[in-house]
Short mmCIF file of C-alpha atoms in Angstrom, two decimals:
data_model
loop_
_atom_site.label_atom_id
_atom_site.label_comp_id
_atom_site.label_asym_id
_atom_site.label_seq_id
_atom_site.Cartn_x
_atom_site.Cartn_y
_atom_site.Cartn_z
CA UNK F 1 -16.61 -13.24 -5.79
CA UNK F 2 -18.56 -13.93 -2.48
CA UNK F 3 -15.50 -14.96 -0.83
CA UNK F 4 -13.83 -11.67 -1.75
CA UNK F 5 -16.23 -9.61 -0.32
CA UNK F 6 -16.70 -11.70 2.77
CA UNK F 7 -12.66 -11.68 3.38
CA UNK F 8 -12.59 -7.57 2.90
CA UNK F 9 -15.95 -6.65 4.43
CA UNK F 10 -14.98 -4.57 7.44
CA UNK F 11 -17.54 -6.34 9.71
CA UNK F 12 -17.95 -3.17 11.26
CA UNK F 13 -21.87 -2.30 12.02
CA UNK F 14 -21.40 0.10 14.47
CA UNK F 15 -22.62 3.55 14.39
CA UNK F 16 -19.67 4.84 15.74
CA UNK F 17 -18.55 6.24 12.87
CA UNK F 18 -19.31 9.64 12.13
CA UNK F 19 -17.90 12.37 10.64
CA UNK F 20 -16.98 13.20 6.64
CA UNK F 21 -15.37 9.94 6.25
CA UNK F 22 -17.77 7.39 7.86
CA UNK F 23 -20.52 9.51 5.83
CA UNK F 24 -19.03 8.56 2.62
CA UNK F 25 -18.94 5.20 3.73
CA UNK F 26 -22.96 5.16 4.20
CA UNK F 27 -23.75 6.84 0.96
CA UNK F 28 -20.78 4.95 -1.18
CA UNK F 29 -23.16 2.53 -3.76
CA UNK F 30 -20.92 0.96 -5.90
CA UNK F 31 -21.67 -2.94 -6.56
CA UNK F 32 -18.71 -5.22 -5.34
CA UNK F 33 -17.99 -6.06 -8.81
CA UNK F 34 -17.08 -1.72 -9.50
CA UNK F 35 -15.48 -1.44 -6.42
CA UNK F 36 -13.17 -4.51 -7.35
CA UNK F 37 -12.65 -2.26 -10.69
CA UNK F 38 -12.01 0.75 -8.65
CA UNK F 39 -9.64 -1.20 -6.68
CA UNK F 40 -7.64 -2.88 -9.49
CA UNK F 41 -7.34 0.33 -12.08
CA UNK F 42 -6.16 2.81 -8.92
CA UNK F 43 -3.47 -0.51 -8.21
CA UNK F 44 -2.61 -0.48 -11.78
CA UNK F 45 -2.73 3.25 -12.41
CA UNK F 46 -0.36 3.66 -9.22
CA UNK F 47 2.21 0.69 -10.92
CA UNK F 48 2.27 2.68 -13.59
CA UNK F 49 2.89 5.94 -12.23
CA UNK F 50 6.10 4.15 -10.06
CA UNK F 51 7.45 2.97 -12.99
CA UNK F 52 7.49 5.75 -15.12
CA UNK F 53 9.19 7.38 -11.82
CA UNK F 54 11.48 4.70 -12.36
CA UNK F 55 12.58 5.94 -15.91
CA UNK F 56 13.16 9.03 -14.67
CA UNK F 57 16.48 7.98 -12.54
CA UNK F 58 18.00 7.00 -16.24
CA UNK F 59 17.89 10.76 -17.32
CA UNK F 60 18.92 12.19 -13.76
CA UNK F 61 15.69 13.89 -12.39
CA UNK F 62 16.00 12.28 -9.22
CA UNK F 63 13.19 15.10 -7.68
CA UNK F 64 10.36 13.32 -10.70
CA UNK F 65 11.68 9.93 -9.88
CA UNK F 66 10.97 10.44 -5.96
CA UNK F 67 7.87 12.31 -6.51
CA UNK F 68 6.45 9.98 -8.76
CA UNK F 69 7.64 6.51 -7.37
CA UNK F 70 5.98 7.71 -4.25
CA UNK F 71 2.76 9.27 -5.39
CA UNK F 72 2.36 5.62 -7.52
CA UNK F 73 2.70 3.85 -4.36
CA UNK F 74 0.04 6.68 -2.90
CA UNK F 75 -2.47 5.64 -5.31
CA UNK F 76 -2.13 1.66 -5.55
CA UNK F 77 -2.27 1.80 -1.39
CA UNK F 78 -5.82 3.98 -1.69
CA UNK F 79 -7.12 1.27 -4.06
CA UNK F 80 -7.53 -0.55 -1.34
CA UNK F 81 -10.06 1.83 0.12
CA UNK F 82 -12.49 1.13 -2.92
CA UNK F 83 -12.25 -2.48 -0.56
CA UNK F 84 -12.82 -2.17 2.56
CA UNK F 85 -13.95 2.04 2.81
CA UNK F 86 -11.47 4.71 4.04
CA UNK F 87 -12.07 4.24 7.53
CA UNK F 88 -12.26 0.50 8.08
CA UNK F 89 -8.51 0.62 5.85
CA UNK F 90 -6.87 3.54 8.45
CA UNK F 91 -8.16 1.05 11.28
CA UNK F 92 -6.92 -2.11 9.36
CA UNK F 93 -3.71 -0.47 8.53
CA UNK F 94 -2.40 0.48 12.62
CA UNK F 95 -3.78 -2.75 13.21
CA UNK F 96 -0.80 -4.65 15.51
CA UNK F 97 -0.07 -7.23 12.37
CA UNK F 98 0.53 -4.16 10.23
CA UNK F 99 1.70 -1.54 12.40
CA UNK F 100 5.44 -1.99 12.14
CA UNK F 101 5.13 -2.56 7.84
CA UNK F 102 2.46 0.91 8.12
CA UNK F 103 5.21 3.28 9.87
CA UNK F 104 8.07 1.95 7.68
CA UNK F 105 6.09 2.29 4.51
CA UNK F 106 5.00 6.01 5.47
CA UNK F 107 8.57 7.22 6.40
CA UNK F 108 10.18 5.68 3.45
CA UNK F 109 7.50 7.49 1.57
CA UNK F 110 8.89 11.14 3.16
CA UNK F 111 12.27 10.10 2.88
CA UNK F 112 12.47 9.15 -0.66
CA UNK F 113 11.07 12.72 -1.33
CA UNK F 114 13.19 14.60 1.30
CA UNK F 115 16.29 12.24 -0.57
CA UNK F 116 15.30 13.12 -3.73
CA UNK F 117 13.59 16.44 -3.78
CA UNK F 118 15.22 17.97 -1.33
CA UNK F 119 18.83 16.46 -0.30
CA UNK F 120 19.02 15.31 -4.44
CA UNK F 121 21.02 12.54 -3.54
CA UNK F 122 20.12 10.53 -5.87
CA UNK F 123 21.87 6.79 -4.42
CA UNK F 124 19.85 7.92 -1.34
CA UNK F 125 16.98 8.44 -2.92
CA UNK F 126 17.26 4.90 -4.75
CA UNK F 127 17.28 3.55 -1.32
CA UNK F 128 14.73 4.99 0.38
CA UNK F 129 12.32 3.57 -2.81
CA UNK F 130 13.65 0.05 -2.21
CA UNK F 131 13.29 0.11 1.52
CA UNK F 132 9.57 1.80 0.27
CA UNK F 133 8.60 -1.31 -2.13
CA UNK F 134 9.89 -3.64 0.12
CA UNK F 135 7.85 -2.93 3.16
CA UNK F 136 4.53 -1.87 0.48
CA UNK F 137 5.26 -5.65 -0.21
CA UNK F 138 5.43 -6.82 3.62
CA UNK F 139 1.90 -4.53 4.12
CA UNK F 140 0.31 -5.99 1.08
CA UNK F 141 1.69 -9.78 2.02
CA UNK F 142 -0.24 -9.31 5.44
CA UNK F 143 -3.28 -9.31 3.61
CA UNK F 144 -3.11 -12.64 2.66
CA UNK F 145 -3.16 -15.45 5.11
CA UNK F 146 -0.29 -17.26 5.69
CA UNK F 147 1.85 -15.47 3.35
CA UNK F 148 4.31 -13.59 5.69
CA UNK F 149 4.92 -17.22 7.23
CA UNK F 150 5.77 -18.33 3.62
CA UNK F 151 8.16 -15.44 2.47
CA UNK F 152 9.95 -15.81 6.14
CA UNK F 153 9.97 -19.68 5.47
CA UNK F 154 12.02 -19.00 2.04
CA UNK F 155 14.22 -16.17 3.11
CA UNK F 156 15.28 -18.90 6.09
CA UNK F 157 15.62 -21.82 3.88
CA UNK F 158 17.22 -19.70 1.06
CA UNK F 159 20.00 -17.78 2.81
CA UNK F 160 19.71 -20.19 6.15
CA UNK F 161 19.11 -17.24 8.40
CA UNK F 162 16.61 -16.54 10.66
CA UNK F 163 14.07 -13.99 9.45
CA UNK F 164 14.43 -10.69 11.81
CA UNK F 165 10.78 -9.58 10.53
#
């Protein structure tokens, strides 16, 4: 448990941070152990909520299904704030490692609503959510060390192309 905090404590003791956000920070008191909780019910919540999305491309309401899918992937992502705090996870998440995975994962999120509320295309909305859970999984993969390298090493030795990511 030690080694989870340690590996997600922001390491960030500056007083910089002021505002609503950092305030919330300061005065946030939940043990590690809640905050791992917190963390693993918004992640499971948000699975949830993108699956039952999911079920809603079966009866054609493309508009639920894009709405839904995304707001799921909304709430697993802020999970991660229980973690690290809000403001340590906006820095962490336009950090140079995730930067590319961060902007891909945001306008996937518009454009799977745009595709599917607005446009109600629905094959178009289908792949604007793949395109979204594939780079949620690149942004959540650079969380764990070495495991880009890994998923790049089996794409290569699988297909026998080299990985463009």
């Amino acid at each position: 448990m030690e080694s989870l905090r340690t590996a997600f404590s922001s390491g960030n003791n500056n007083d910089e941070e002021e505002g609503l956000l950092g305030s919330m920070e300061n005065y946030c008191n939940l043990s590690w152990e809640n905050r791992l909780y917190a963390f693993g019910g918004c992640f499971v919540i948000g699975i949830f909520i993108s699956i039952f999305g999911t079920i809603e491309v079966w009866f054609g309401k493309y508009t639920a299904f894009a709405i839904l899918y995304t707001l799921g992937t909304i709430v697993a992502l802020a999970g991660s704030c229980f973690l690290r705090g809000p403001i340590s996870q906006v820095k962490k998440m336009f950090d140079k490692d995730r930067l590319v995975a961060t902007i891909v994962l945001f306008a996937a999120m518009i454009l799977t609503i745009v595709a599917g509320a607005v446009i109600k295309s629905a094959i178009l909305a289908i792949i604007c959510c793949i395109v979204q859970f594939l780079a949620f999984t690149w942004y959540t993969l650079s969380y764990i060390p070495y495991a880009r390298n890994a998923v790049k090493s089996c794409f290569s030795g699988v297909t026998g192309l080299e990985c463009p990511c």
